[in-house]
C-alpha angles and dihedrals in degrees: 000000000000108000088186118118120204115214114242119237112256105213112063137131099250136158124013141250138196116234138170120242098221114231090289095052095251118154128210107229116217114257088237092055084049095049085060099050094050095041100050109008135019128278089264128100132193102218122189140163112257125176100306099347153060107243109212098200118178107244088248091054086046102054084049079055093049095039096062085035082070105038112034104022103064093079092050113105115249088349081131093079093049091047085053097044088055114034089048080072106051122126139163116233123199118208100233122219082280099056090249133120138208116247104210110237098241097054083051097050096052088060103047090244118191122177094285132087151169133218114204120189110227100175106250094032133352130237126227116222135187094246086231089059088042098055093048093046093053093046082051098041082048095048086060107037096127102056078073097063099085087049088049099046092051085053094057094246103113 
């Protein structure tokens, strides 16, 4: 048995928090997610629509995207329409004085964005749902926990 601990790494995008985007779509970014972004990266973030969300990467964590987007996507059979689909949404979004951004009305109004939304850590960057889309994507993901049982075992988590 390995009595070892690794140290986890202290700046990460983690949890999740509901927040209102105010009448010009600007969202007010947790101080936590802040704090990693000052800490590790830059204020600014590269924001673009995904499947059911708006992914929020640091500049640093996109260009890693982009990067294998280049290099390792090309051969892959029809990966041009999902390079399309994603890169036409691409924006950079500048934290203001008061740590929000402002979410571009398109990319709001892709998603059926109301006033309410929702931030969800994902480690290396964190994704923005309507809260309606979040609540039904976190019934679905529960509904089917244990299909994740067999990923997670090879892993050594379970």
């Amino acid at each position: 048995m390995n009595n070892v601990k690794e140290k986890v790494p202290e700046f990460r995008f983690r949890s999740r928090s509901e927040h209102t985007l105010d009448a010009k779509g600007r969202l007010n970014i947790p101080s936590r997610f802040r704090e990693v972004l000052r800490e590790i990266y830059s204020e600014t973030l590269v924001v673009t629509n995904w499947q059911k969300s708006l992914k929020a990467y640091p500049v640093a964590e996109w260009e890693r995207v982009e990067k294998k987007l280049l290099t390792e996507a090309p051969g892959l059979s029809g990966f041009s329409d999902f390079v399309r689909y994603v890169i036409s949404g691409v924006t950079e979004c500048h934290l203001d004085k008061q740590g929000r951004i402002l979410l571009p009305g398109s990319l709001r109004s892709e998603f059926g964005f109301g006033n309410e939304v929702v931030l969800n850590g994902m480690l290396n960057h964190f994704e923005i749902w309507d809260k309606g889309a979040w609540q039904n994507e976190t019934r679905r993901t529960r509904d089917k926990f244990e299909d994740f049982a067999p990923g997670l075992s090879s892993l050594g988590i379970l």
